[in-house]
Structure formats: structure tokens, C-alpha cells
Coordinates of C-alpha atoms in Angstrom, one line a residue:
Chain A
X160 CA 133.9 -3.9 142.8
X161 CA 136.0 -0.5 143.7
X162 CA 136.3 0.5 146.4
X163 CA 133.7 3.4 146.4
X164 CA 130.8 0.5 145.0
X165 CA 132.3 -1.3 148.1
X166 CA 131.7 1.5 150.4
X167 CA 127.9 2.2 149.1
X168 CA 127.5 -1.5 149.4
X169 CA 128.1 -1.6 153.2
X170 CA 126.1 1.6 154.2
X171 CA 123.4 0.5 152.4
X172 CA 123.4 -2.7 154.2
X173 CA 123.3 -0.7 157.3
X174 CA 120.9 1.9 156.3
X175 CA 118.2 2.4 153.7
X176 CA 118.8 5.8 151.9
X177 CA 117.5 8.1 148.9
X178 CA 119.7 8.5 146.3
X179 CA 120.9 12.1 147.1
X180 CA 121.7 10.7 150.5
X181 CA 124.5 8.4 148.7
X182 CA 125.4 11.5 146.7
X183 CA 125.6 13.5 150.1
X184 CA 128.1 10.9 151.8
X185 CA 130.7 11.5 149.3
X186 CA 130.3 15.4 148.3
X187 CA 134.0 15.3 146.9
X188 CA 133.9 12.4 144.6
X189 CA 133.8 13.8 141.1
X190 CA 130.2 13.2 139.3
X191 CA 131.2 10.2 137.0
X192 CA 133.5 8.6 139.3
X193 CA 130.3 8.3 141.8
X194 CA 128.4 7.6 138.9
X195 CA 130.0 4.9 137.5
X196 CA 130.5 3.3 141.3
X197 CA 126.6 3.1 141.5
X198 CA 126.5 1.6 138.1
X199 CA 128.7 -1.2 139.6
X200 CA 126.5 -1.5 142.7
X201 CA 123.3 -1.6 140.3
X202 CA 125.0 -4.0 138.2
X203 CA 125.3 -6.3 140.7
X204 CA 121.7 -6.9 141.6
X205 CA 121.3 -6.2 144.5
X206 CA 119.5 -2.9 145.6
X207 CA 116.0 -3.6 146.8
X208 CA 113.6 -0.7 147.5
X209 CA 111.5 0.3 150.2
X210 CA 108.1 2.1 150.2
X211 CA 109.6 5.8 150.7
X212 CA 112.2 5.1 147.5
X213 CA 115.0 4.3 149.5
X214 CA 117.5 1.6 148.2
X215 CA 118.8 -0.8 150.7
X216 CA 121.0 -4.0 150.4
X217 CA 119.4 -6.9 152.4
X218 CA 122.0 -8.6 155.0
X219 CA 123.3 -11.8 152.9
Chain B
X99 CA 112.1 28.3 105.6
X100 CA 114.3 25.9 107.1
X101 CA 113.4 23.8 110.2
X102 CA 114.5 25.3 113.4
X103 CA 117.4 24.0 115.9
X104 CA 118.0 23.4 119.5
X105 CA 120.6 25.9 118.8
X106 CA 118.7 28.5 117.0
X107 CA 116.1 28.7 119.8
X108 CA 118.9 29.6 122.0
X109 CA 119.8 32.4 119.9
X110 CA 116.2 33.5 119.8
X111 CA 116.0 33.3 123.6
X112 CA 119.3 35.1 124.3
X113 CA 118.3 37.5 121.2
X114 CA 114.7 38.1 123.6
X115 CA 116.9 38.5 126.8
X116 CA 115.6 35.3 128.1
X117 CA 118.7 33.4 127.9
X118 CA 121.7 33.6 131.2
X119 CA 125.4 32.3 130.3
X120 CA 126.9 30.9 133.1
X121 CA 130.3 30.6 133.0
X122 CA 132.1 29.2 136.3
X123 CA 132.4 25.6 137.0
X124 CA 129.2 23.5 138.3
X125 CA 128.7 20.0 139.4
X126 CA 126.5 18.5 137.1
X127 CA 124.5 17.9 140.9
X128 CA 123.8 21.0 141.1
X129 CA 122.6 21.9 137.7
X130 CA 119.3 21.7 138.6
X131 CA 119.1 23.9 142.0
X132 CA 120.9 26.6 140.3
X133 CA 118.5 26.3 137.0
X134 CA 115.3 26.3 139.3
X135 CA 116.0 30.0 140.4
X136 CA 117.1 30.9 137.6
X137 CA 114.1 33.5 135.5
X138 CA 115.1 33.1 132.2
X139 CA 116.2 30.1 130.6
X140 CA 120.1 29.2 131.7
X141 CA 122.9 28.0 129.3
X142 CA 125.9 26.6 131.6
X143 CA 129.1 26.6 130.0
X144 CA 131.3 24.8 132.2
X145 CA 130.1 21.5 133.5
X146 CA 132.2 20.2 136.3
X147 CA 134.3 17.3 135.1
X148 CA 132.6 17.3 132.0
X149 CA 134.9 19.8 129.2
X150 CA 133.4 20.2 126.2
X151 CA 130.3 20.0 127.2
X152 CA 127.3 22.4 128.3
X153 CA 123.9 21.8 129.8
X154 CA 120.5 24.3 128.7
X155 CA 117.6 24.1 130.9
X156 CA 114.6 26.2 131.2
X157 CA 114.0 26.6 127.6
X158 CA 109.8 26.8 127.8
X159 CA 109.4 26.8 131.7
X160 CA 107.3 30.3 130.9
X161 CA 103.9 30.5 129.0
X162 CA 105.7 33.4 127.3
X163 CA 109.0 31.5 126.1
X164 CA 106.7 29.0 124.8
X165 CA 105.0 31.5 122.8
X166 CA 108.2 32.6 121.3
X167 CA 109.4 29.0 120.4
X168 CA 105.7 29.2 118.8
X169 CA 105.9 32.2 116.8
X170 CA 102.6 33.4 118.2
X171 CA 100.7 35.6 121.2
X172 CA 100.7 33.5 124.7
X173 CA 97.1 33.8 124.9
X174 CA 97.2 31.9 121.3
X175 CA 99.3 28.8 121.8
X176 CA 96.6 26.5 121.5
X177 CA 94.7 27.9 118.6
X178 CA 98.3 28.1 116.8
X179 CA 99.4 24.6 117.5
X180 CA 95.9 22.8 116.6
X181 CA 95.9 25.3 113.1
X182 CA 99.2 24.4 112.1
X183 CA 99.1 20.3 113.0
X184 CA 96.4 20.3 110.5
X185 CA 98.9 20.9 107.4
X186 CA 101.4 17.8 108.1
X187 CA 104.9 18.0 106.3
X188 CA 106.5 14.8 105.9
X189 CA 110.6 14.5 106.9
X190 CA 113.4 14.4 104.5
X191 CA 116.5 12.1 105.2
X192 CA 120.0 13.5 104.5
X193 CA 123.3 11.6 104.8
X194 CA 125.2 13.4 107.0
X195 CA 123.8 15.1 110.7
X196 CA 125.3 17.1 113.2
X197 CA 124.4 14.8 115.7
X198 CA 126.3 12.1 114.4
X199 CA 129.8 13.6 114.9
X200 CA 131.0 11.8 117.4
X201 CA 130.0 8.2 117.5
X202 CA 130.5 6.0 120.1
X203 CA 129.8 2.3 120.0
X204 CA 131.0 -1.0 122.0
X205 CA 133.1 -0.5 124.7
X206 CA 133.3 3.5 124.6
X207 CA 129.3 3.2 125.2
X208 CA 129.3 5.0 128.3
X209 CA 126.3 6.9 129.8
X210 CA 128.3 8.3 133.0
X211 CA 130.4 10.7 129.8
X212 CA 127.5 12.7 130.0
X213 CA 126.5 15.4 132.6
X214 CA 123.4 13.7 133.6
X215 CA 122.0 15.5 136.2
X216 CA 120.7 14.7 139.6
X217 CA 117.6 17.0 139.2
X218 CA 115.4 16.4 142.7
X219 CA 115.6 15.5 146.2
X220 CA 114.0 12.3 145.9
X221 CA 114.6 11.3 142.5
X222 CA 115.6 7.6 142.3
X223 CA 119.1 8.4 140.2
X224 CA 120.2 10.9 137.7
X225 CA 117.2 11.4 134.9
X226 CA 117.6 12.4 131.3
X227 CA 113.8 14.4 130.6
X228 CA 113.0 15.6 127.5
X229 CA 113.7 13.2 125.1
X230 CA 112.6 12.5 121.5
X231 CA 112.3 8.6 121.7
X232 CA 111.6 7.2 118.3
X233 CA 110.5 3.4 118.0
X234 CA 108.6 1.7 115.1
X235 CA 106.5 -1.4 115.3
X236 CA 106.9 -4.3 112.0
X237 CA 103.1 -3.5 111.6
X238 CA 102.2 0.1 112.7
X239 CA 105.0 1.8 111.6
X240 CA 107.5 4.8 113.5
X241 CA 105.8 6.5 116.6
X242 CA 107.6 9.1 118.7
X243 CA 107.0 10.2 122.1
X244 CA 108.8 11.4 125.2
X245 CA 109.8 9.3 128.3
X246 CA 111.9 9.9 130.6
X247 CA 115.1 7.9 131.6
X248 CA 116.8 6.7 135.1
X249 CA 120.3 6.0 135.0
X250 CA 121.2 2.5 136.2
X251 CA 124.1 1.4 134.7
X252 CA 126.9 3.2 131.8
X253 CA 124.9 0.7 130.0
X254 CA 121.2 1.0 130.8
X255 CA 118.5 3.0 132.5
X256 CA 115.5 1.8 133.0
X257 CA 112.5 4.5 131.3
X258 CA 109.0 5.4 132.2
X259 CA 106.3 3.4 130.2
X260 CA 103.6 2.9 132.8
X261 CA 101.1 5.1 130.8
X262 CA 99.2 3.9 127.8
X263 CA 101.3 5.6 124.9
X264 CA 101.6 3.8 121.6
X265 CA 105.4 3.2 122.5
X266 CA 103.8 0.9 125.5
X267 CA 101.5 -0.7 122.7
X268 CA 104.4 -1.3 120.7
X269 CA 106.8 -2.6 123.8
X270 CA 103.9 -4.5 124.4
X271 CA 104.0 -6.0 120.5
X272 CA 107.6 -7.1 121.0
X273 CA 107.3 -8.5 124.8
X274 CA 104.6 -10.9 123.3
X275 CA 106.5 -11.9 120.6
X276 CA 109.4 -12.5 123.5
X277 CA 111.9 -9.7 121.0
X278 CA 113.8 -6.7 122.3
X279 CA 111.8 -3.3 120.9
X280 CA 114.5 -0.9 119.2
X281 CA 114.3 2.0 120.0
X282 CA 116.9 5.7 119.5
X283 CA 116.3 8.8 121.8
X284 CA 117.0 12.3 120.6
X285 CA 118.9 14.8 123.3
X286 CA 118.4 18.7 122.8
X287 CA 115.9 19.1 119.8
X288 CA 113.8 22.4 119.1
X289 CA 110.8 22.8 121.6
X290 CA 108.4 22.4 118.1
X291 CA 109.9 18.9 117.8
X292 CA 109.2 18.3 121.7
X293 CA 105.9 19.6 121.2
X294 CA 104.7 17.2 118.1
X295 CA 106.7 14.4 120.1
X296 CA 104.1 15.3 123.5
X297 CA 100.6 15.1 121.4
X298 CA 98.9 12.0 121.7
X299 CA 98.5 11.5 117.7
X300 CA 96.5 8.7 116.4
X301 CA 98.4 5.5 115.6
X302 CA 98.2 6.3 112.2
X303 CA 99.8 9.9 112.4
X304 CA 103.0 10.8 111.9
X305 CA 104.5 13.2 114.9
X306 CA 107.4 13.9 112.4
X307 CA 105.5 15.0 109.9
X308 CA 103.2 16.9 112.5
X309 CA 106.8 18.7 114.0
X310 CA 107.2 19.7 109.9
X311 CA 104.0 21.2 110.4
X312 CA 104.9 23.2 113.3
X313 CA 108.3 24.3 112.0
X314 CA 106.5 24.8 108.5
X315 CA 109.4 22.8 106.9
X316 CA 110.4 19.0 106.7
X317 CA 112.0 18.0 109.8
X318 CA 115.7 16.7 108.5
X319 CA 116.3 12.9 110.0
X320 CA 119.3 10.5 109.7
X321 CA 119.3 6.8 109.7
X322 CA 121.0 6.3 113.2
X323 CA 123.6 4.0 112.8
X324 CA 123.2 0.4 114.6
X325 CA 119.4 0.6 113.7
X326 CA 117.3 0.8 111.4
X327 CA 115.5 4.1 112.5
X328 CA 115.6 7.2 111.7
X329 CA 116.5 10.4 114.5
X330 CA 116.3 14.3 114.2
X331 CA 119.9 15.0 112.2
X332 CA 120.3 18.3 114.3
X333 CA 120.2 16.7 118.0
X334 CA 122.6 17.3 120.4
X335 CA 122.7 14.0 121.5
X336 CA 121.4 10.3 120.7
X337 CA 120.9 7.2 122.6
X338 CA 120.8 4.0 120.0
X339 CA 119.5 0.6 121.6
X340 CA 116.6 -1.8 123.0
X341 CA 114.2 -1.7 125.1
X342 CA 114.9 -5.4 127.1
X343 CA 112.0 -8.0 126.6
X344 CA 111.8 -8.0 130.6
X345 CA 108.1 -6.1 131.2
X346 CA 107.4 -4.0 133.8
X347 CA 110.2 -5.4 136.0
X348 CA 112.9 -2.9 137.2
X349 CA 112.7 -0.1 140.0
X350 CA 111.9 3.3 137.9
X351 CA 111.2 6.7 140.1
X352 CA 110.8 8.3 142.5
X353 CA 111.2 11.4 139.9
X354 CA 110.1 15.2 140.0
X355 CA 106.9 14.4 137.9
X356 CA 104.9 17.0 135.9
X357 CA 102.1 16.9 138.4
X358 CA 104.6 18.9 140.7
X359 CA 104.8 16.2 143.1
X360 CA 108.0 13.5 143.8
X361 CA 106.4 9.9 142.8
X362 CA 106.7 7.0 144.0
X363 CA 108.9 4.1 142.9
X364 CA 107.4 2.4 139.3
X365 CA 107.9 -1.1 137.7
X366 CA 109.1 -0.4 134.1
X367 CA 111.7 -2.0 131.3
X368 CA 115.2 -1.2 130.6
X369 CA 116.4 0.1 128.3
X370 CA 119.9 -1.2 127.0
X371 CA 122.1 1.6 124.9
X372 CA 124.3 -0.4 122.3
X373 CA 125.5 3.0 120.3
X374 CA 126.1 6.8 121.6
X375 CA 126.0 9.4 118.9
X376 CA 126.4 13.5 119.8
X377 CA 128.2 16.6 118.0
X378 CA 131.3 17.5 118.8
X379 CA 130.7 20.1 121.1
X380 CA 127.3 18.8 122.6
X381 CA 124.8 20.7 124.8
X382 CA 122.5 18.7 127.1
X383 CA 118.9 19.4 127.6
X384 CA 117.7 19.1 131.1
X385 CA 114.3 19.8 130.7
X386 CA 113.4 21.5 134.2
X387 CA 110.2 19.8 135.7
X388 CA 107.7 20.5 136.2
X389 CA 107.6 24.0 134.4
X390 CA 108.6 23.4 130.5
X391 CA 107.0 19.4 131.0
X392 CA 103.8 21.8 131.8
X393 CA 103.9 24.4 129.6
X394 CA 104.9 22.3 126.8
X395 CA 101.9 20.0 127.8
X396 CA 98.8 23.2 127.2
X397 CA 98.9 23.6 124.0
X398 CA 99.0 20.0 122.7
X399 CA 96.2 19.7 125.4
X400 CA 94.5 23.1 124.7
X401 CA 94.7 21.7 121.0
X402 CA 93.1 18.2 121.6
X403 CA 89.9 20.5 123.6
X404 CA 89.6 22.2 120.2
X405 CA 89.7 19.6 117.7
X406 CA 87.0 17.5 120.5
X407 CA 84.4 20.8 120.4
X408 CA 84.6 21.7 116.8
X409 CA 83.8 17.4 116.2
X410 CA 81.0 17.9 118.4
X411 CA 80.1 21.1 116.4
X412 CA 80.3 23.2 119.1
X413 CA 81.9 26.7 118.2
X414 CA 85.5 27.4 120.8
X415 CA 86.4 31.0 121.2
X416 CA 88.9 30.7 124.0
X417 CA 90.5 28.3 125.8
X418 CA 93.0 27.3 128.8
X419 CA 94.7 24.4 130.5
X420 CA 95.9 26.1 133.5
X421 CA 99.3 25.2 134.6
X422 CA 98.1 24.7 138.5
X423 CA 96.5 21.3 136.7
X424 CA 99.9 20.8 134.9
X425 CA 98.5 22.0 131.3
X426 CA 97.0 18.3 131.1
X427 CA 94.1 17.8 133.8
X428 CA 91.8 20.6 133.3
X429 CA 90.6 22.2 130.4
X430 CA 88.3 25.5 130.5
X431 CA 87.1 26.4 127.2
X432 CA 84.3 29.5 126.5
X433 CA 82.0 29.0 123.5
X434 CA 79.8 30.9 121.0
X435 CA 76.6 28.6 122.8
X436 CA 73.5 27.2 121.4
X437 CA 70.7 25.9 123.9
X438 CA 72.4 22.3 125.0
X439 CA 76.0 23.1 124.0
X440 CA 77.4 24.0 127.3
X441 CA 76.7 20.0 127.9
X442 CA 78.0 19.0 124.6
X443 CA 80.8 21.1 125.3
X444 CA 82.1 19.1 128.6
X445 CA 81.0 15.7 127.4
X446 CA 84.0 16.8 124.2
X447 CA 85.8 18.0 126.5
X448 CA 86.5 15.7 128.9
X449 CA 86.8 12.7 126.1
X450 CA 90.5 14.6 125.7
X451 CA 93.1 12.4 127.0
X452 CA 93.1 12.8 130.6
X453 CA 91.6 15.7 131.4
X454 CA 89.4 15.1 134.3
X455 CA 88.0 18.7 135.1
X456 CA 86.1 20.5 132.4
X457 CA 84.2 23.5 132.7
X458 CA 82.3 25.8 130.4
X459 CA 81.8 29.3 129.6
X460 CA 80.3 31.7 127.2
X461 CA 82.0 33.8 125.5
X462 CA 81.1 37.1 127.4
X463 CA 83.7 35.7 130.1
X464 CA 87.1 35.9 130.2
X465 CA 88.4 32.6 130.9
X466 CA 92.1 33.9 131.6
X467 CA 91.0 36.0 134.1
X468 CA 90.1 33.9 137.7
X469 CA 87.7 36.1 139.2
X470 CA 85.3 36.6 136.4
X471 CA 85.9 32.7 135.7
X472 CA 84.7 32.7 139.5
X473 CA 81.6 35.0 138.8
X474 CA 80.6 32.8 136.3
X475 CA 80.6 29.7 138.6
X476 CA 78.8 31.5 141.3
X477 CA 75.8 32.6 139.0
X478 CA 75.5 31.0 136.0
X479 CA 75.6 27.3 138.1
X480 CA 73.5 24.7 139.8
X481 CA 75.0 21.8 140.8
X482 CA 72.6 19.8 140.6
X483 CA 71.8 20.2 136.9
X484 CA 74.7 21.5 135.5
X485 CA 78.0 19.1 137.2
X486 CA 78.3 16.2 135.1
X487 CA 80.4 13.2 136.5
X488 CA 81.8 10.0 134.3
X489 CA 82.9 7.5 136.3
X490 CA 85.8 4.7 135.5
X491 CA 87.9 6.8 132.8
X492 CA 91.1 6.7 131.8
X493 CA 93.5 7.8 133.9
X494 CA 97.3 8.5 135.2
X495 CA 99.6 6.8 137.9
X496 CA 101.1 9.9 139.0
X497 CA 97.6 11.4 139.8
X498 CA 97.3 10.3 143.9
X499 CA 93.9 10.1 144.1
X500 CA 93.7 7.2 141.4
X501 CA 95.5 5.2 144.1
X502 CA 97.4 3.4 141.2
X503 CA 99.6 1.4 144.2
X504 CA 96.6 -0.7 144.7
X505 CA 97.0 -2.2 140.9
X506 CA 99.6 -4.9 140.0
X507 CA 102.9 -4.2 138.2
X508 CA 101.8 -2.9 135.0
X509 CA 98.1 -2.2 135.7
X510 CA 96.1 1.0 134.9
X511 CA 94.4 3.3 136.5
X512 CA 90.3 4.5 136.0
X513 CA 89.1 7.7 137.8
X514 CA 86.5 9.6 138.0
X515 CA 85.8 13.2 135.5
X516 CA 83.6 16.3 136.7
X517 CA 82.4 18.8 134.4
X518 CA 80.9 22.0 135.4
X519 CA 78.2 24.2 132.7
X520 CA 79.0 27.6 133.5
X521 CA 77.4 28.7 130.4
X522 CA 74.2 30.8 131.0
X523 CA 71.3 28.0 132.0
X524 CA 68.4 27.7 129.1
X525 CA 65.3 29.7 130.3
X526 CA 67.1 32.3 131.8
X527 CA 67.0 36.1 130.5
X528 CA 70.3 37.2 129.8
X529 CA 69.2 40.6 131.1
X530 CA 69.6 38.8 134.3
X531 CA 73.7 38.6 133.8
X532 CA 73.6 42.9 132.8
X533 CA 76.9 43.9 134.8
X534 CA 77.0 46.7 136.5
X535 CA 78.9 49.4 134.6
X536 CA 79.5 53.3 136.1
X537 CA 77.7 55.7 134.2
X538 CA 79.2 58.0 131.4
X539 CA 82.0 55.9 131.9
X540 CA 83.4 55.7 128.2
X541 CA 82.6 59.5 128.4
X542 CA 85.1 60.6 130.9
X543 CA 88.7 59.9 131.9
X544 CA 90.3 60.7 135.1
X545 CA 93.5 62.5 134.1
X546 CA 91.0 65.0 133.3
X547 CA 90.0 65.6 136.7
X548 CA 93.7 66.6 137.7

């Protein structure tokens, strides 16, 4: 996983967010390149979602 | 006449003065902040990280743009489209399409090459909208429609099938028979093509031939090229793949929906891409919610009211689905009446799709007008004999009230449909309704008086 699909990983462990919240904490990572970070963190299988939309990782 | 382009209805709109050209770099996540203020439709020319490409939006987020795409008077676009669905042209094929320029297949299938926008606050991931989705069933042949898409993966997004549609019948078909459904979706087509892809047609009915009918001239398609289905050859951009034998299993939403409200998070399939075609210098549509979803929605809606009241031989002379119910949920129609027909009316009425408020007017009223709409409530209508309610219809996830969370993955909602006879009640003198008018008022003018 790179290292900004490692980075979303472990906030979202932390804290459930919206997507635009992920796209807030990194405002200077170009489009695709934070694009194809959450495709790795998709591809994985692990986002779970709450009732408001928010995706969240549960702790392993 | 030749069928009509994504491209050429740009030219009309910058021809009409409703088209901006914005030239100085944006982030493809702001695309949709900047195309929301915007009062004419935007064409953005330099896409952040993206070169090459450009992103249109706001093409028919006006009643009046959709009228020009339409080729008629705003107050017509109803009338217009049921007219001309009624003369179908079937498509041609040809060899060779635009939107086959560049293709991209294996490994270079990537979805993140394309400016996909993050449109709303809460939207679940970047969305492509407006799409021209074309599947085809072994038994029922091609159907196209429009479903939106949620990025996932460069691979995959998952897409919205939680309505009934006959692409859900047909997703259905193949999940039963435990196969993958095929399926290619068409990026930046002419607003006609969008239009014939939003009516609900009989299973039996082309929508291509219904988009010649709109155009007036076969709609061109080319075989796509990993399956054996057939896309608009002037797209901008098309998506070849599968829709995964999975069911309603993967997180879809929340998106900005066409009821003007963020939805909630939906169970829905995925939707692998295997094949990326688009021209060479490709503009993306992002269709600007809930506006041009709305306005392309009343007159496909307006047109199903018709076709209902002239089967029930009731005589339309005006009618309106009023954007503030999304073009799709209401439906106020004015008639030529005969003793009975205002109740004939709403039961045709609201047999259209969803629609879940009808009411009923003569033809003395103007229905686009809200206060003499309102004048005919007041007085021409008691409640007691002249609401009609149908209980347990057909209905719509995104519609709050149907409390859709409380079915299982995959279920349907039922609600409830009111419809309101505003016509003038049987046994009751017209000469009652006599409107007060100023005397010798066609007599004088006031300039005179000066």
C-alpha cells in the first residue's frame, strides 16, 4: 500500500469521516494521486460505513 | 438532418450566450462549486492535472436551455417530446466513431485518467452522472437508461440500481442465472439522447430509436469493442465492462440526488470496466444535480401524463411537472372537462411512474401561473369529495417519507398518492367562477391618461 493509502488507513481507524473530509486532509495531493490512493484503500476491503456515510476502518 | 452532438449543443449554447469558457486551471474537486454558481452552462478548459481534457456541466439546468436543446417554446417541452417519441427512427451502425479514438484496454484501464469530479459535500466518492448505460438481456433485447456511478477502484465503481428499471430486471436475469450482465456507458452525449435514455419506455421499445425520434434522424452507434453492444459513435467517452454477479452488496451513496437532498448510503452491484474508449481530445459531462437531472426529468414525465389522459380519453390542454417536485413527483395537468373527467383525469395521472401528487384543472386556468393554480384550489375544491388517495404504490428510495431504510438490501418501496379535482364540481353554475374584470377595460389604456 503507498504511503498516502497507508496514511488514510490509520485516520480512518481513528476516526470515521465523509469522503470530502479525506479529500480535506490532504488539499495538496494532486486529484489522481489521491484518487488512486483511495482506490488502494477500497481495494483492500476494508472500509465499513456508518449510518451518517462516513467510512471507518474497524481496529484489527 | 443529421443527428445532433454533445458538441453541437455546445455551439448552440455558446451561439445563445448561454455557454462561459473558463480558462485558468481547476481541480477537478472543485468543478462542481464553481459550475453551481455559474448562470449559464460552463465549459472548463483546463482541468487541473488532467491536459487534454475539459469538463461541461450545466448543459439543461434551465427550463429554457432545455427548450433550446428541444427545438421548441419552454412552455411546450412536454407536448414536443410526447409528439415526436411517437414517430421512432431506428439507429444506423457505422464502422468508425469519434468516441473510439483512443482505446484503452488491460492494464491502461484506468478510471482515476479521468477528471471525475467530487461533486457534493456528502457524496460517498467521486460520481460520474449522466450517463447513457446500454445493456441487453439474451431474451428482451438492448434497453438503455441512466445510472449513476461511484468511483471505487481505477477498476470499478459500484452504480445505482435500487429502482425498478428494466436494467435492474435484466441485472436481475443474469444474477439468477449466476452470469456477469454486460454492460457499456456513454460519457457526454446530446441532451435528446439523455432525454430518450430518462423515459421509462416499455420493455419492448427502443430508447435508440425513440432518441432518432427526437433528433428526427437515426442515432449513429458503433459496436464497442470488447462486447457485443452497441454505443452512441459521437460520445465523448465510454466505459466497456460488467456488471459483477454480486446483488445488492456494495456501499453506493451518499450522492447529491435529484430530489435535492444528500441520500443516504445504498446496497448496489459493481460494476467492473474491462475497456476505456474516448476521443482524442475528450470533454467530460458532469451533469450538475439536481437542476439538468430535473429539468431533463419534465418532459419525459410531462409526456408520460399526456399519453395516460389521452388513453383515458380525457382531452390535456396544458401541463407541468414543477421542478420544486424534481419534474418527477407531481404532475398538474388542465383539461377540456366533461362531467367525471376531472377524476378520470387524476386516476391517469397518477398511474405515471411515480408521480405521487396530481391535481386537476380546467382549462380556464393557467397552470404555470401559482396564484391562479391557488385560486382554483381554494374554490373549485372540497376535500372531502374531490382528494383522491391510492394507497401502497410504487415508489422511490430517495423519497424520505417512504422510509425505504426499513426494507432489506434490495427491497422496494410502496407509498401513498393524493390527487386533488380542481376542475369546476358537477352541479355547479359556472357563472359562479365569473372573475371580476374592471370595466371598459379593453376600451382604455393608461398611457393615455399621461
Amino acid at each position: 500500500m503507498s504511503p498516502l493509502a497507508s496514511q488514510m488507513v490509520e485516520t480512518l481507524k481513528a476516526t470515521p469521516k465523509h469522503f470530502h473530509e479525506v479529500v480535506d486532509d490532504h488539499p495538496d495531493v494532486p486529484w489522481r494521486d489521491l484518487l488512486r490512493a483511495w482506490g488502494e484503500v477500497r481495494a483492500a476491503d476494508i472500509l465499513k460505513r456508518n449510518d451518517a456515510g462516513q467510512y471507518y476502518i474497524a481496529p484489527s | 438532418m443529421a443527428q445532433k452532438t454533445f458538441r453541437d449543443f455546445l455551439d448552440q449554447l455558446e451561439a445563445a450566450g448561454q455557454l462561459r469558457r473558463l480558462t485558468k486551471p481547476v481541480d477537478p474537486r472543485h468543478l462542481s462549486a464553481l459550475g453551481n454558481q455559474a448562470t449559464t452552462a460552463c465549459l472548463f478548459e483546463n482541468i487541473k492535472g488532467y491536459p487534454g481534457w475539459r469538463v461541461a456541466t450545466g448543459l439543461v439546468s434551465t427550463r429554457a436551455r432545455l427548450a433550446l436543446a428541444m427545438g421548441c417554446a419552454e412552455n411546450r417541452v412536454g407536448f414536443a417530446f410526447e409528439e415526436k417519441i411517437g414517430r421512432p427512427i431506428d439507429p444506423v451502425t457505422v464502422r468508425t466513431a469519434p468516441c473510439q479514438e483512443v482505446v484503452l484496454e488491460g492494464d491502461d484501464v484506468d478510471l482515476t485518467a479521468i477528471p471525475l469530479p467530487l461533486m457534493h459535500l456528502f457524496d460517498g466518492g467521486p460520481y460520474i452522472a449522466g450517463t447513457f448505460v446500454v445493456s441487453k438481456d439474451p431474451e428482451h433485447g438492448l434497453n438503455v437508461g441512466s445510472y449513476r456511478l461511484m468511483y471505487r477502484t481505477p477498476r470499478e465503481t459500484s452504480i445505482d440500481l435500487v429502482s425498478p428499471s428494466d436494467m435492474r430486471f435484466y441485472y436481475q436475469r443474469a444474477l439468477d442465472q449466476g452470469r456477469p450482465l454486460p454492460i457499456a456507458v456513454a460519457i457526454g452525449v446530446h441532451p435528446l439522447d439523455m432525454l430518450a435514455a430518462s423515459y421509462k419506455a416499455p420493455i419492448d421499445k427502443s430508447e435508440l430509436a425513440l432518441a432518432g425520434a427526437l433528433h428526427g434522424a437515426p442515432v449513429e452507434m458503433v459496436k464497442c469493442r470488447t462486447l457485443d453492444l452497441e454505443v452512441p459513435a459521437s460520445a465523448e467517452i465510454v466505459l466497456e465492462g460488467e456488471l459483477l454477479p454480486i446483488g445488492w452488496t456494495a456501499d453506493e451513496g451518499p450522492f447529491g440526488e435529484f430530489s435535492q437532498i444528500s441520500g443516504d448510503v445504498k446496497w448496489n452491484p459493481i460494476f467492473r470496466v474491462n475497456c476505456i474508449t474516448h476521443r482524442r481530445d475528450p470533454i467530460f459531462y458532469m451533469l450538475q444535480m439536481p437542476w439538468e437531472n430535473d429539468w431533463l426529468a419534465a418532459p419525459v414525465t410531462e409526456a408520460a401524463g399526456i399519453q395516460a389522459l389521452r388513453v383515458a380519453s380525457v382531452q390535456p390542454v396544458d401541463i407541468r411537472a414543477p421542478v420544486g417536485s424534481c419534474g418527477y413527483w407531481t404532475l398538474i395537468a388542465s383539461i377540456r372537462k366533461r362531467p367525471g373527467e376531472g377524476k378520470n383525469a387524476i386516476a391517469a395521472l397518477l398511474s405515471v411512474a411515480e408521480v405521487k401528487l396530481a391535481i386537476v384543472t380546467d382549462d380556464d386556468i393557467d397552470i404555470h401561473n401559482p396564484d391562479d393554480l391557488d385560486w382554483a384550489l381554494t374554490f373549485r375544491v372540497q376535500a372531502d369529495r374531490d382528494a383522491v388517495i391510492l394507497t401502497g404504490a410504487r415508489a422511490k428510495h430517495i423519497d424520505p417519507s417512504v422510509k425505504s431504510w426499513e426494507l432489506g438490501k434490495g427491497g422496494l418501496p410502496t407509498t401513498a398518492k393524493l390527487g386533488i379535482d380542481a376542475t369546476i364540481p358537477e352541479g355547479v353554475p359556472k357563472i359562479l367562477y365569473r372573475r371580476i374584470k374592471p370595466y371598459a377595460k379593453d376600451r382604455l389604456r393608461l398611457e393615455d391618461f399621461q
